Amino acid sequence: MSMALLGPINQIGYLVEDLEQSIDRWRQRLGVGPWTIFRNVSLEGLYRGEPVTVTMDVALAYQGDIQIELIKVTNDAASPYRDLAGKPILGIHHVAWVVDDIDVAVARLTGNGLKVAFDAGNQTTRVAYLEDAGEPGVLYEVIQGAGMRELIQHGIAATRSWDGTNPIQTIDAAM
């Protein structure tokens, strides 16, 4: 039996420079798809204690039971998606778990020594990124959102039956 506090990892997140090119690479080189792109996603919250609004485009697909998230940040706000000089960070960024109660999850993780770097949300989702000084370069994310587990299960099922057609669906989150 696993001793993982939050259960199995649900997501691996990557920061990318060009969302479409990254999706094409994942599709063509690794066979991962279909993809759902969420355009104009906005998160409001605190980054290292300071108020922030971050905007981004996000693409989701699945490999087995793991959600692959590609993030292209679309504004210049200080955030966990940029380095100290303000340049976009690229590459693997975080591992994430969907939780039923984000406050309980954050309390457990901070009780184990992790520090909250980012706590933000929008009308459908709340996220918190935590960091461990002993594990630089990757963040630990907890996600709470209505229907989040169902979204993941639907995506896993769609991947299992995907025949390679209709590889990309786009949703404008601002609508």
JSON list of C-alpha atoms in Angstrom, two decimals:
[
{"chain": "A", "resi": 1, "resn": "MET", "atom": "CA", "xyz": [0.00, 0.00, 0.00]},
{"chain": "A", "resi": 2, "resn": "SER", "atom": "CA", "xyz": [1.28, 3.47, -0.92]},
{"chain": "A", "resi": 3, "resn": "MET", "atom": "CA", "xyz": [2.24, 5.86, 1.84]},
{"chain": "A", "resi": 4, "resn": "ALA", "atom": "CA", "xyz": [1.73, 8.89, -0.46]},
{"chain": "A", "resi": 5, "resn": "LEU", "atom": "CA", "xyz": [-0.18, 11.56, 1.46]},
{"chain": "A", "resi": 6, "resn": "LEU", "atom": "CA", "xyz": [-2.23, 12.64, -1.52]},
{"chain": "A", "resi": 7, "resn": "GLY", "atom": "CA", "xyz": [-2.55, 9.40, -3.48]},
{"chain": "A", "resi": 8, "resn": "PRO", "atom": "CA", "xyz": [-1.20, 8.87, -7.00]},
{"chain": "A", "resi": 9, "resn": "ILE", "atom": "CA", "xyz": [0.10, 11.83, -8.99]},
{"chain": "A", "resi": 10, "resn": "ASN", "atom": "CA", "xyz": [-2.60, 13.09, -11.36]},
{"chain": "A", "resi": 11, "resn": "GLN", "atom": "CA", "xyz": [-0.64, 15.54, -13.50]},
{"chain": "A", "resi": 12, "resn": "ILE", "atom": "CA", "xyz": [2.80, 16.48, -14.76]},
{"chain": "A", "resi": 13, "resn": "GLY", "atom": "CA", "xyz": [3.08, 20.10, -15.89]},
{"chain": "A", "resi": 14, "resn": "TYR", "atom": "CA", "xyz": [5.47, 21.63, -18.40]},
{"chain": "A", "resi": 15, "resn": "LEU", "atom": "CA", "xyz": [6.06, 25.26, -19.30]},
{"chain": "A", "resi": 16, "resn": "VAL", "atom": "CA", "xyz": [6.47, 25.82, -23.02]},
{"chain": "A", "resi": 17, "resn": "GLU", "atom": "CA", "xyz": [7.41, 28.68, -25.32]},
{"chain": "A", "resi": 18, "resn": "ASP", "atom": "CA", "xyz": [5.07, 27.73, -28.19]},
{"chain": "A", "resi": 19, "resn": "LEU", "atom": "CA", "xyz": [1.97, 25.73, -27.26]},
{"chain": "A", "resi": 20, "resn": "GLU", "atom": "CA", "xyz": [1.13, 24.53, -30.78]},
{"chain": "A", "resi": 21, "resn": "GLN", "atom": "CA", "xyz": [4.68, 23.38, -31.50]},
{"chain": "A", "resi": 22, "resn": "SER", "atom": "CA", "xyz": [4.85, 21.55, -28.19]},
{"chain": "A", "resi": 23, "resn": "ILE", "atom": "CA", "xyz": [1.52, 19.81, -28.83]},
{"chain": "A", "resi": 24, "resn": "ASP", "atom": "CA", "xyz": [2.76, 18.78, -32.28]},
{"chain": "A", "resi": 25, "resn": "ARG", "atom": "CA", "xyz": [5.95, 17.33, -30.77]},
{"chain": "A", "resi": 26, "resn": "TRP", "atom": "CA", "xyz": [3.99, 15.37, -28.13]},
{"chain": "A", "resi": 27, "resn": "ARG", "atom": "CA", "xyz": [1.60, 14.07, -30.82]},
{"chain": "A", "resi": 28, "resn": "GLN", "atom": "CA", "xyz": [4.11, 13.27, -33.56]},
{"chain": "A", "resi": 29, "resn": "ARG", "atom": "CA", "xyz": [7.07, 12.05, -31.51]},
{"chain": "A", "resi": 30, "resn": "LEU", "atom": "CA", "xyz": [5.26, 10.40, -28.60]},
{"chain": "A", "resi": 31, "resn": "GLY", "atom": "CA", "xyz": [1.75, 9.67, -29.92]},
{"chain": "A", "resi": 32, "resn": "VAL", "atom": "CA", "xyz": [0.10, 11.58, -27.06]},
{"chain": "A", "resi": 33, "resn": "GLY", "atom": "CA", "xyz": [-3.37, 12.98, -27.71]},
{"chain": "A", "resi": 34, "resn": "PRO", "atom": "CA", "xyz": [-6.04, 14.08, -28.18]},
{"chain": "A", "resi": 35, "resn": "TRP", "atom": "CA", "xyz": [-5.44, 17.54, -26.72]},
{"chain": "A", "resi": 36, "resn": "THR", "atom": "CA", "xyz": [-7.80, 20.10, -25.25]},
{"chain": "A", "resi": 37, "resn": "ILE", "atom": "CA", "xyz": [-6.55, 23.69, -25.29]},
{"chain": "A", "resi": 38, "resn": "PHE", "atom": "CA", "xyz": [-7.99, 26.19, -22.83]},
{"chain": "A", "resi": 39, "resn": "ARG", "atom": "CA", "xyz": [-7.28, 29.71, -24.08]},
{"chain": "A", "resi": 40, "resn": "ASN", "atom": "CA", "xyz": [-7.34, 32.84, -21.91]},
{"chain": "A", "resi": 41, "resn": "VAL", "atom": "CA", "xyz": [-7.13, 31.14, -18.51]},
{"chain": "A", "resi": 42, "resn": "SER", "atom": "CA", "xyz": [-6.72, 33.63, -15.68]},
{"chain": "A", "resi": 43, "resn": "LEU", "atom": "CA", "xyz": [-5.69, 32.95, -12.08]},
{"chain": "A", "resi": 44, "resn": "GLU", "atom": "CA", "xyz": [-5.83, 35.56, -9.32]},
{"chain": "A", "resi": 45, "resn": "GLY", "atom": "CA", "xyz": [-4.12, 35.10, -6.00]},
{"chain": "A", "resi": 46, "resn": "LEU", "atom": "CA", "xyz": [-0.87, 35.48, -4.15]},
{"chain": "A", "resi": 47, "resn": "TYR", "atom": "CA", "xyz": [2.64, 34.75, -5.39]},
{"chain": "A", "resi": 48, "resn": "ARG", "atom": "CA", "xyz": [5.13, 34.79, -2.53]},
{"chain": "A", "resi": 49, "resn": "GLY", "atom": "CA", "xyz": [2.65, 36.87, -0.54]},
{"chain": "A", "resi": 50, "resn": "GLU", "atom": "CA", "xyz": [2.06, 39.51, -3.24]},
{"chain": "A", "resi": 51, "resn": "PRO", "atom": "CA", "xyz": [-1.22, 39.88, -5.18]},
{"chain": "A", "resi": 52, "resn": "VAL", "atom": "CA", "xyz": [-0.98, 38.70, -8.78]},
{"chain": "A", "resi": 53, "resn": "THR", "atom": "CA", "xyz": [-3.07, 37.93, -11.84]},
{"chain": "A", "resi": 54, "resn": "VAL", "atom": "CA", "xyz": [-1.55, 35.39, -14.23]},
{"chain": "A", "resi": 55, "resn": "THR", "atom": "CA", "xyz": [-2.91, 34.67, -17.71]},
{"chain": "A", "resi": 56, "resn": "MET", "atom": "CA", "xyz": [-2.07, 31.62, -19.76]},
{"chain": "A", "resi": 57, "resn": "ASP", "atom": "CA", "xyz": [-3.10, 29.14, -22.41]},
{"chain": "A", "resi": 58, "resn": "VAL", "atom": "CA", "xyz": [-3.15, 25.53, -21.21]},
{"chain": "A", "resi": 59, "resn": "ALA", "atom": "CA", "xyz": [-3.24, 22.26, -23.15]},
{"chain": "A", "resi": 60, "resn": "LEU", "atom": "CA", "xyz": [-4.21, 18.94, -21.57]},
{"chain": "A", "resi": 61, "resn": "ALA", "atom": "CA", "xyz": [-3.77, 15.37, -22.78]},
{"chain": "A", "resi": 62, "resn": "TYR", "atom": "CA", "xyz": [-3.22, 12.00, -21.12]},
{"chain": "A", "resi": 63, "resn": "GLN", "atom": "CA", "xyz": [-0.62, 9.28, -21.01]},
{"chain": "A", "resi": 64, "resn": "GLY", "atom": "CA", "xyz": [-2.17, 6.35, -19.20]},
{"chain": "A", "resi": 65, "resn": "ASP", "atom": "CA", "xyz": [-3.74, 7.78, -16.04]},
{"chain": "A", "resi": 66, "resn": "ILE", "atom": "CA", "xyz": [-1.46, 10.85, -15.96]},
{"chain": "A", "resi": 67, "resn": "GLN", "atom": "CA", "xyz": [-2.62, 14.21, -17.25]},
{"chain": "A", "resi": 68, "resn": "ILE", "atom": "CA", "xyz": [0.03, 16.04, -19.25]},
{"chain": "A", "resi": 69, "resn": "GLU", "atom": "CA", "xyz": [-0.35, 19.81, -18.91]},
{"chain": "A", "resi": 70, "resn": "LEU", "atom": "CA", "xyz": [1.43, 22.25, -21.22]},
{"chain": "A", "resi": 71, "resn": "ILE", "atom": "CA", "xyz": [1.35, 25.88, -20.07]},
{"chain": "A", "resi": 72, "resn": "LYS", "atom": "CA", "xyz": [2.14, 28.97, -22.14]},
{"chain": "A", "resi": 73, "resn": "VAL", "atom": "CA", "xyz": [2.10, 32.08, -19.92]},
{"chain": "A", "resi": 74, "resn": "THR", "atom": "CA", "xyz": [0.61, 35.06, -21.77]},
{"chain": "A", "resi": 75, "resn": "ASN", "atom": "CA", "xyz": [1.38, 37.97, -19.43]},
{"chain": "A", "resi": 76, "resn": "ASP", "atom": "CA", "xyz": [4.48, 39.32, -17.71]},
{"chain": "A", "resi": 77, "resn": "ALA", "atom": "CA", "xyz": [3.30, 39.14, -14.08]},
{"chain": "A", "resi": 78, "resn": "ALA", "atom": "CA", "xyz": [5.70, 37.81, -11.48]},
{"chain": "A", "resi": 79, "resn": "SER", "atom": "CA", "xyz": [4.61, 34.22, -10.95]},
{"chain": "A", "resi": 80, "resn": "PRO", "atom": "CA", "xyz": [5.86, 30.67, -10.46]},
{"chain": "A", "resi": 81, "resn": "TYR", "atom": "CA", "xyz": [6.05, 30.51, -14.26]},
{"chain": "A", "resi": 82, "resn": "ARG", "atom": "CA", "xyz": [8.86, 33.11, -14.51]},
{"chain": "A", "resi": 83, "resn": "ASP", "atom": "CA", "xyz": [12.37, 33.25, -13.09]},
{"chain": "A", "resi": 84, "resn": "LEU", "atom": "CA", "xyz": [13.63, 36.06, -10.84]},
{"chain": "A", "resi": 85, "resn": "ALA", "atom": "CA", "xyz": [14.63, 38.12, -13.89]},
{"chain": "A", "resi": 86, "resn": "GLY", "atom": "CA", "xyz": [11.09, 37.81, -15.27]},
{"chain": "A", "resi": 87, "resn": "LYS", "atom": "CA", "xyz": [11.96, 35.42, -18.10]},
{"chain": "A", "resi": 88, "resn": "PRO", "atom": "CA", "xyz": [9.59, 32.49, -18.75]},
{"chain": "A", "resi": 89, "resn": "ILE", "atom": "CA", "xyz": [10.73, 29.21, -17.21]},
{"chain": "A", "resi": 90, "resn": "LEU", "atom": "CA", "xyz": [10.67, 26.35, -19.70]},
{"chain": "A", "resi": 91, "resn": "GLY", "atom": "CA", "xyz": [10.54, 22.59, -19.16]},
{"chain": "A", "resi": 92, "resn": "ILE", "atom": "CA", "xyz": [9.15, 20.35, -16.47]},
{"chain": "A", "resi": 93, "resn": "HIS", "atom": "CA", "xyz": [7.54, 22.52, -13.83]},
{"chain": "A", "resi": 94, "resn": "HIS", "atom": "CA", "xyz": [5.38, 20.57, -11.39]},
{"chain": "A", "resi": 95, "resn": "VAL", "atom": "CA", "xyz": [3.69, 17.38, -10.35]},
{"chain": "A", "resi": 96, "resn": "ALA", "atom": "CA", "xyz": [0.11, 17.72, -9.17]},
{"chain": "A", "resi": 97, "resn": "TRP", "atom": "CA", "xyz": [-2.65, 16.03, -7.25]},
{"chain": "A", "resi": 98, "resn": "VAL", "atom": "CA", "xyz": [-6.39, 16.69, -7.41]},
{"chain": "A", "resi": 99, "resn": "VAL", "atom": "CA", "xyz": [-7.72, 17.06, -3.88]},
{"chain": "A", "resi": 100, "resn": "ASP", "atom": "CA", "xyz": [-11.17, 17.39, -2.35]},
{"chain": "A", "resi": 101, "resn": "ASP", "atom": "CA", "xyz": [-10.13, 20.04, 0.17]},
{"chain": "A", "resi": 102, "resn": "ILE", "atom": "CA", "xyz": [-7.19, 22.21, -0.83]},
{"chain": "A", "resi": 103, "resn": "ASP", "atom": "CA", "xyz": [-6.88, 23.84, 2.60]},
{"chain": "A", "resi": 104, "resn": "VAL", "atom": "CA", "xyz": [-6.50, 20.45, 4.29]},
{"chain": "A", "resi": 105, "resn": "ALA", "atom": "CA", "xyz": [-3.96, 19.34, 1.66]},
{"chain": "A", "resi": 106, "resn": "VAL", "atom": "CA", "xyz": [-1.93, 22.55, 2.01]},
{"chain": "A", "resi": 107, "resn": "ALA", "atom": "CA", "xyz": [-1.97, 22.23, 5.81]},
{"chain": "A", "resi": 108, "resn": "ARG", "atom": "CA", "xyz": [-0.66, 18.64, 5.57]},
{"chain": "A", "resi": 109, "resn": "LEU", "atom": "CA", "xyz": [2.08, 19.58, 3.14]},
{"chain": "A", "resi": 110, "resn": "THR", "atom": "CA", "xyz": [3.20, 22.70, 5.02]},
{"chain": "A", "resi": 111, "resn": "GLY", "atom": "CA", "xyz": [3.13, 20.62, 8.20]},
{"chain": "A", "resi": 112, "resn": "ASN", "atom": "CA", "xyz": [5.68, 18.37, 6.47]},
{"chain": "A", "resi": 113, "resn": "GLY", "atom": "CA", "xyz": [7.97, 21.30, 5.70]},
{"chain": "A", "resi": 114, "resn": "LEU", "atom": "CA", "xyz": [6.85, 22.50, 2.25]},
{"chain": "A", "resi": 115, "resn": "LYS", "atom": "CA", "xyz": [6.27, 26.24, 1.70]},
{"chain": "A", "resi": 116, "resn": "VAL", "atom": "CA", "xyz": [3.42, 27.78, -0.29]},
{"chain": "A", "resi": 117, "resn": "ALA", "atom": "CA", "xyz": [4.79, 29.76, -3.24]},
{"chain": "A", "resi": 118, "resn": "PHE", "atom": "CA", "xyz": [1.53, 30.43, -5.10]},
{"chain": "A", "resi": 119, "resn": "ASP", "atom": "CA", "xyz": [-2.14, 30.21, -4.11]},
{"chain": "A", "resi": 120, "resn": "ALA", "atom": "CA", "xyz": [-4.60, 31.31, -6.76]},
{"chain": "A", "resi": 121, "resn": "GLY", "atom": "CA", "xyz": [-7.83, 30.51, -8.50]},
{"chain": "A", "resi": 122, "resn": "ASN", "atom": "CA", "xyz": [-10.69, 31.51, -10.72]},
{"chain": "A", "resi": 123, "resn": "GLN", "atom": "CA", "xyz": [-14.41, 30.75, -10.76]},
{"chain": "A", "resi": 124, "resn": "THR", "atom": "CA", "xyz": [-13.86, 27.01, -11.40]},
{"chain": "A", "resi": 125, "resn": "THR", "atom": "CA", "xyz": [-10.50, 26.02, -9.97]},
{"chain": "A", "resi": 126, "resn": "ARG", "atom": "CA", "xyz": [-8.14, 26.77, -7.09]},
{"chain": "A", "resi": 127, "resn": "VAL", "atom": "CA", "xyz": [-4.49, 25.78, -7.13]},
{"chain": "A", "resi": 128, "resn": "ALA", "atom": "CA", "xyz": [-1.59, 25.98, -4.74]},
{"chain": "A", "resi": 129, "resn": "TYR", "atom": "CA", "xyz": [2.05, 25.43, -5.64]},
{"chain": "A", "resi": 130, "resn": "LEU", "atom": "CA", "xyz": [4.36, 24.39, -2.86]},
{"chain": "A", "resi": 131, "resn": "GLU", "atom": "CA", "xyz": [8.12, 24.12, -2.85]},
{"chain": "A", "resi": 132, "resn": "ASP", "atom": "CA", "xyz": [10.79, 22.28, -0.93]},
{"chain": "A", "resi": 133, "resn": "ALA", "atom": "CA", "xyz": [14.17, 24.03, -0.64]},
{"chain": "A", "resi": 134, "resn": "GLY", "atom": "CA", "xyz": [15.80, 20.60, -0.79]},
{"chain": "A", "resi": 135, "resn": "GLU", "atom": "CA", "xyz": [14.18, 19.81, -4.17]},
{"chain": "A", "resi": 136, "resn": "PRO", "atom": "CA", "xyz": [14.76, 22.94, -6.29]},
{"chain": "A", "resi": 137, "resn": "GLY", "atom": "CA", "xyz": [13.45, 23.12, -9.83]},
{"chain": "A", "resi": 138, "resn": "VAL", "atom": "CA", "xyz": [10.10, 21.39, -9.37]},
{"chain": "A", "resi": 139, "resn": "LEU", "atom": "CA", "xyz": [6.94, 22.49, -7.61]},
{"chain": "A", "resi": 140, "resn": "TYR", "atom": "CA", "xyz": [4.23, 20.41, -5.99]},
{"chain": "A", "resi": 141, "resn": "GLU", "atom": "CA", "xyz": [0.70, 21.47, -6.94]},
{"chain": "A", "resi": 142, "resn": "VAL", "atom": "CA", "xyz": [-2.65, 20.68, -5.37]},
{"chain": "A", "resi": 143, "resn": "ILE", "atom": "CA", "xyz": [-5.78, 21.39, -7.39]},
{"chain": "A", "resi": 144, "resn": "GLN", "atom": "CA", "xyz": [-9.38, 21.67, -6.27]},
{"chain": "A", "resi": 145, "resn": "GLY", "atom": "CA", "xyz": [-12.20, 22.19, -8.72]},
{"chain": "A", "resi": 146, "resn": "ALA", "atom": "CA", "xyz": [-15.77, 21.13, -9.27]},
{"chain": "A", "resi": 147, "resn": "GLY", "atom": "CA", "xyz": [-15.82, 18.20, -11.67]},
{"chain": "A", "resi": 148, "resn": "MET", "atom": "CA", "xyz": [-12.02, 17.96, -11.83]},
{"chain": "A", "resi": 149, "resn": "ARG", "atom": "CA", "xyz": [-11.88, 14.20, -11.21]},
{"chain": "A", "resi": 150, "resn": "GLU", "atom": "CA", "xyz": [-14.61, 13.65, -13.81]},
{"chain": "A", "resi": 151, "resn": "LEU", "atom": "CA", "xyz": [-12.71, 15.79, -16.33]},
{"chain": "A", "resi": 152, "resn": "ILE", "atom": "CA", "xyz": [-9.63, 13.63, -15.82]},
{"chain": "A", "resi": 153, "resn": "GLN", "atom": "CA", "xyz": [-11.59, 10.37, -16.13]},
{"chain": "A", "resi": 154, "resn": "HIS", "atom": "CA", "xyz": [-13.26, 11.65, -19.33]},
{"chain": "A", "resi": 155, "resn": "GLY", "atom": "CA", "xyz": [-9.84, 12.58, -20.75]},
{"chain": "A", "resi": 156, "resn": "ILE", "atom": "CA", "xyz": [-8.37, 9.18, -19.89]},
{"chain": "A", "resi": 157, "resn": "ALA", "atom": "CA", "xyz": [-11.31, 7.43, -21.59]},
{"chain": "A", "resi": 158, "resn": "ALA", "atom": "CA", "xyz": [-11.03, 9.67, -24.66]},
{"chain": "A", "resi": 159, "resn": "THR", "atom": "CA", "xyz": [-7.32, 8.84, -24.94]},
{"chain": "A", "resi": 160, "resn": "ARG", "atom": "CA", "xyz": [-7.97, 5.09, -24.77]},
{"chain": "A", "resi": 161, "resn": "SER", "atom": "CA", "xyz": [-10.43, 5.26, -27.67]},
{"chain": "A", "resi": 162, "resn": "TRP", "atom": "CA", "xyz": [-8.62, 7.93, -29.72]},
{"chain": "A", "resi": 163, "resn": "ASP", "atom": "CA", "xyz": [-8.02, 6.93, -33.33]},
{"chain": "A", "resi": 164, "resn": "GLY", "atom": "CA", "xyz": [-5.79, 9.88, -34.19]},
{"chain": "A", "resi": 165, "resn": "THR", "atom": "CA", "xyz": [-8.51, 12.04, -35.71]},
{"chain": "A", "resi": 166, "resn": "ASN", "atom": "CA", "xyz": [-9.57, 15.42, -34.32]},
{"chain": "A", "resi": 167, "resn": "PRO", "atom": "CA", "xyz": [-6.35, 15.81, -32.34]},
{"chain": "A", "resi": 168, "resn": "ILE", "atom": "CA", "xyz": [-7.11, 19.25, -30.87]},
{"chain": "A", "resi": 169, "resn": "GLN", "atom": "CA", "xyz": [-10.20, 20.81, -29.30]},
{"chain": "A", "resi": 170, "resn": "THR", "atom": "CA", "xyz": [-10.03, 24.46, -28.23]},
{"chain": "A", "resi": 171, "resn": "ILE", "atom": "CA", "xyz": [-12.08, 26.11, -25.49]},
{"chain": "A", "resi": 172, "resn": "ASP", "atom": "CA", "xyz": [-11.97, 29.85, -24.74]},
{"chain": "A", "resi": 173, "resn": "ALA", "atom": "CA", "xyz": [-11.99, 30.11, -20.94]},
{"chain": "A", "resi": 174, "resn": "ALA", "atom": "CA", "xyz": [-12.80, 33.82, -21.18]},
{"chain": "A", "resi": 175, "resn": "MET", "atom": "CA", "xyz": [-16.23, 33.05, -22.64]}
]
